PDB file of C-alpha atoms in Angstrom:
ATOM      1  CA  MET A   9     -13.895  19.173  -1.114  1.00 75.00           C
ATOM      2  CA  GLY A  10     -15.346  16.735  -3.628  1.00 86.00           C
ATOM      3  CA  GLN A  11     -12.255  14.554  -3.287  1.00 88.00           C
ATOM      4  CA  TRP A  12     -12.898  14.048   0.409  1.00 89.00           C
ATOM      5  CA  ILE A  13     -16.546  13.212  -0.268  1.00 92.00           C
ATOM      6  CA  VAL A  14     -15.497  10.470  -2.693  1.00 90.00           C
ATOM      7  CA  ILE A  15     -12.942   9.137  -0.193  1.00 90.00           C
ATOM      8  CA  LEU A  16     -15.564   9.171   2.579  1.00 92.00           C
ATOM      9  CA  ALA A  17     -18.073   7.446   0.295  1.00 93.00           C
ATOM     10  CA  LEU A  18     -15.512   4.738  -0.456  1.00 91.00           C
ATOM     11  CA  ALA A  19     -14.910   4.291   3.274  1.00 91.00           C
ATOM     12  CA  LEU A  20     -18.658   3.930   3.852  1.00 94.00           C
ATOM     13  CA  VAL A  21     -18.975   1.430   0.996  1.00 92.00           C
ATOM     14  CA  GLY A  22     -16.026  -0.475   2.472  1.00 89.00           C
ATOM     15  CA  GLN A  23     -17.809  -0.520   5.854  1.00 90.00           C
ATOM     16  CA  PHE A  24     -21.034  -1.735   4.226  1.00 91.00           C
ATOM     17  CA  VAL A  25     -19.281  -4.507   2.289  1.00 89.00           C
ATOM     18  CA  SER A  26     -17.303  -5.517   5.383  1.00 85.00           C
ATOM     19  CA  ASP A  27     -20.552  -5.802   7.361  1.00 86.00           C
ATOM     20  CA  LEU A  28     -22.280  -7.596   4.476  1.00 88.00           C
ATOM     21  CA  ILE A  29     -19.702 -10.357   4.151  1.00 85.00           C
ATOM     22  CA  SER A  30     -18.928 -12.049   7.405  1.00 77.00           C
ATOM     23  CA  PHE A  31     -15.250 -12.471   6.532  1.00 74.00           C
ATOM     24  CA  PRO A  32     -12.839 -10.453   8.664  1.00 77.00           C
ATOM     25  CA  ILE A  33     -11.443  -8.174   5.949  1.00 80.00           C
ATOM     26  CA  PRO A  34     -10.815  -4.647   7.256  1.00 84.00           C
ATOM     27  CA  LYS A  35     -13.090  -2.020   5.756  1.00 86.00           C
ATOM     28  CA  THR A  36     -10.097   0.107   4.778  1.00 85.00           C
ATOM     29  CA  ILE A  37      -8.692  -2.736   2.672  1.00 88.00           C
ATOM     30  CA  ILE A  38     -12.047  -3.178   0.944  1.00 89.00           C
ATOM     31  CA  ALA A  39     -12.260   0.577   0.298  1.00 89.00           C
ATOM     32  CA  SER A  40      -8.700   0.535  -1.078  1.00 90.00           C
ATOM     33  CA  ILE A  41      -9.563  -2.337  -3.422  1.00 92.00           C
ATOM     34  CA  ILE A  42     -12.655  -0.485  -4.635  1.00 92.00           C
ATOM     35  CA  LEU A  43     -10.579   2.667  -5.213  1.00 90.00           C
ATOM     36  CA  PHE A  44      -7.986   0.611  -7.104  1.00 92.00           C
ATOM     37  CA  LEU A  45     -10.695  -0.860  -9.334  1.00 92.00           C
ATOM     38  CA  LEU A  46     -12.181   2.586  -9.988  1.00 91.00           C
ATOM     39  CA  LEU A  47      -8.751   3.891 -10.970  1.00 90.00           C
ATOM     40  CA  GLU A  48      -7.881   0.795 -13.013  1.00 91.00           C
ATOM     41  CA  PHE A  49     -11.083   0.947 -15.060  1.00 92.00           C
ATOM     42  CA  LYS A  50     -10.678   4.722 -15.405  1.00 89.00           C
ATOM     43  CA  VAL A  51     -13.967   5.537 -13.692  1.00 91.00           C
ATOM     44  CA  VAL A  52     -12.008   8.116 -11.678  1.00 88.00           C
ATOM     45  CA  LYS A  53      -8.711   9.718 -12.696  1.00 89.00           C
ATOM     46  CA  ALA A  54      -5.795   9.645 -10.251  1.00 85.00           C
ATOM     47  CA  ASP A  55      -5.254  13.399 -10.691  1.00 87.00           C
ATOM     48  CA  TYR A  56      -8.666  13.983  -9.126  1.00 88.00           C
ATOM     49  CA  PHE A  57      -7.292  13.078  -5.675  1.00 88.00           C
ATOM     50  CA  LYS A  58      -4.096  15.204  -5.804  1.00 89.00           C
ATOM     51  CA  GLU A  59      -5.145  17.830  -3.228  1.00 88.00           C
ATOM     52  CA  ALA A  60      -6.560  15.329  -0.743  1.00 86.00           C
ATOM     53  CA  LEU A  61      -3.503  13.096  -1.035  1.00 84.00           C
ATOM     54  CA  ALA A  62      -1.147  16.042  -0.551  1.00 87.00           C
ATOM     55  CA  SER A  63      -3.009  16.910   2.636  1.00 85.00           C
ATOM     56  CA  CYS A  64      -2.840  13.283   3.831  1.00 82.00           C
ATOM     57  CA  LYS A  65       0.868  13.119   3.087  1.00 84.00           C
ATOM     58  CA  LYS A  66       1.474  16.247   5.133  1.00 85.00           C
ATOM     59  CA  HIS A  67      -0.200  14.680   8.191  1.00 82.00           C
ATOM     60  CA  LEU A  68       0.895  11.068   7.618  1.00 79.00           C
ATOM     61  CA  ALA A  69       2.420  10.482  11.057  1.00 77.00           C
ATOM     62  CA  PHE A  70      -0.776  11.641  12.762  1.00 77.00           C
ATOM     63  CA  LEU A  71      -2.872   9.333  10.563  1.00 73.00           C
ATOM     64  CA  PHE A  72      -0.933   6.250  11.712  1.00 73.00           C
ATOM     65  CA  LEU A  73      -1.716   6.803  15.408  1.00 75.00           C
ATOM     66  CA  PRO A  74      -5.191   5.191  15.232  1.00 75.00           C
ATOM     67  CA  VAL A  75      -3.679   2.165  13.495  1.00 73.00           C
ATOM     68  CA  GLY A  76      -1.178   1.660  16.301  1.00 71.00           C
ATOM     69  CA  VAL A  77      -3.856   2.086  18.946  1.00 73.00           C
ATOM     70  CA  GLY A  78      -6.131  -0.315  17.069  1.00 71.00           C
ATOM     71  CA  ILE A  79      -3.433  -2.971  16.941  1.00 68.00           C
ATOM     72  CA  MET A  80      -2.809  -2.667  20.661  1.00 68.00           C
ATOM     73  CA  THR A  81      -6.516  -2.936  21.522  1.00 71.00           C
ATOM     74  CA  GLN A  82      -7.123  -5.875  19.171  1.00 66.00           C
ATOM     75  CA  LEU A  83      -4.440  -8.029  20.749  1.00 65.00           C
ATOM     76  CA  LYS A  84      -6.084  -9.253  23.927  1.00 62.00           C
ATOM     77  CA  SER A  85      -3.033 -11.042  25.316  1.00 57.00           C
ATOM     78  CA  GLU A  86      -0.957 -10.047  28.278  1.00 65.00           C
ATOM     79  CA  PRO A  87       0.898  -6.763  27.666  1.00 69.00           C
ATOM     80  CA  ALA A  88       4.310  -8.463  27.601  1.00 72.00           C
ATOM     81  CA  MET A  89       3.133 -10.928  24.947  1.00 74.00           C
ATOM     82  CA  VAL A  90       1.719  -8.085  22.864  1.00 72.00           C
ATOM     83  CA  TYR A  91       5.140  -6.477  22.640  1.00 78.00           C
ATOM     84  CA  VAL A  92       6.767  -9.805  21.766  1.00 82.00           C
ATOM     85  CA  LYS A  93       4.207 -10.406  18.995  1.00 81.00           C
ATOM     86  CA  VAL A  94       4.623  -6.897  17.610  1.00 81.00           C
ATOM     87  CA  LEU A  95       8.416  -7.246  17.715  1.00 88.00           C
ATOM     88  CA  ILE A  96       8.268 -10.577  15.866  1.00 92.00           C
ATOM     89  CA  ILE A  97       5.946  -9.081  13.242  1.00 91.00           C
ATOM     90  CA  MET A  98       8.280  -6.105  12.798  1.00 92.00           C
ATOM     91  CA  ILE A  99      11.355  -8.315  12.375  1.00 95.00           C
ATOM     92  CA  ILE A 100       9.670 -10.685   9.915  1.00 96.00           C
ATOM     93  CA  SER A 101       8.153  -7.850   7.865  1.00 95.00           C
ATOM     94  CA  THR A 102      11.496  -6.014   7.749  1.00 94.00           C
ATOM     95  CA  ILE A 103      13.271  -9.142   6.507  1.00 96.00           C
ATOM     96  CA  LEU A 104      10.556  -9.747   3.894  1.00 96.00           C
ATOM     97  CA  ILE A 105      10.736  -6.143   2.695  1.00 96.00           C
ATOM     98  CA  MET A 106      14.522  -6.366   2.389  1.00 96.00           C
ATOM     99  CA  LEU A 107      14.310  -9.660   0.466  1.00 96.00           C
ATOM    100  CA  VAL A 108      11.613  -8.458  -1.919  1.00 96.00           C
ATOM    101  CA  THR A 109      13.432  -5.167  -2.508  1.00 96.00           C
ATOM    102  CA  GLY A 110      16.695  -6.993  -3.219  1.00 96.00           C
ATOM    103  CA  VAL A 111      15.088  -9.441  -5.641  1.00 96.00           C
ATOM    104  CA  LEU A 112      13.230  -6.669  -7.459  1.00 95.00           C
ATOM    105  CA  ALA A 113      16.389  -4.559  -7.661  1.00 95.00           C
ATOM    106  CA  ASP A 114      18.267  -7.524  -9.177  1.00 95.00           C
ATOM    107  CA  ILE A 115      15.497  -8.068 -11.719  1.00 95.00           C
ATOM    108  CA  ILE A 116      15.375  -4.387 -12.685  1.00 94.00           C
ATOM    109  CA  ILE A 117      19.166  -4.061 -12.917  1.00 93.00           C
ATOM    110  CA  GLY A 118      19.353  -7.232 -15.008  1.00 92.00           C
ATOM    111  CA  ALA A 119      16.653  -5.955 -17.351  1.00 91.00           C
ATOM    112  CA  GLN A 120      18.383  -2.578 -17.677  1.00 91.00           C
ATOM    113  CA  GLU A 121      21.732  -4.215 -18.432  1.00 90.00           C
ATOM    114  CA  LYS A 122      20.091  -6.458 -21.010  1.00 89.00           C
ATOM    115  CA  ILE A 123      18.367  -3.509 -22.688  1.00 87.00           C
ATOM    116  CA  LEU A 124      21.453  -1.291 -22.594  1.00 86.00           C
ATOM    117  CA  GLY A 125      23.655  -4.186 -23.721  1.00 82.00           C
ATOM    118  CA  ASN A 126      21.435  -4.807 -26.751  1.00 72.00           C
ATOM    119  CA  LYS A 127      21.382  -1.085 -27.502  1.00 71.00           C
ATOM    120  CA  ASP A 128      25.190  -0.865 -27.336  1.00 66.00           C
ATOM    121  CA  LYS A 129      25.558  -3.878 -29.643  1.00 65.00           C
ATOM    122  CA  LYS A 130      23.179  -2.345 -32.195  1.00 66.00           C
ATOM    123  CA  GLU A 131      25.014   0.996 -32.079  1.00 66.00           C
ATOM    124  CA  GLY A 132      28.380  -0.771 -32.461  1.00 63.00           C
ATOM    125  CA  LYS A 133      27.232  -2.588 -35.611  1.00 55.00           C
ATOM    126  CA  ASN A 134      26.127   0.646 -37.286  1.00 53.00           C
ATOM    127  CA  GLU A 135      29.582   2.234 -37.044  1.00 49.00           C
TER     128      GLU A 135
END
């Protein structure tokens, strides 16, 4: 129960900060940044939120419905243009995700090969 109170408090602080600064940053992003800072500076331990996060993960699809509805209501264009914009965003974000994933995979594989290669060379010299 205490986990949900902390999460709700962070959401309220995010709302307050969002209202305080007149820059259009979503309150959920601000709350996420605050949570990240609390975790990074070890004010709160990540294990504290295990139960609440397990519950959120179980109902993840339901939690994304308000986001989809919010996107549709925020775009005040004609309905046909809304779908075109959303489709373009989906295509661009998918391509970016694929590119970033590929580059990161190459970097990680290269680092692993370098580490394992150095390890094999050291083991070969000892024999």
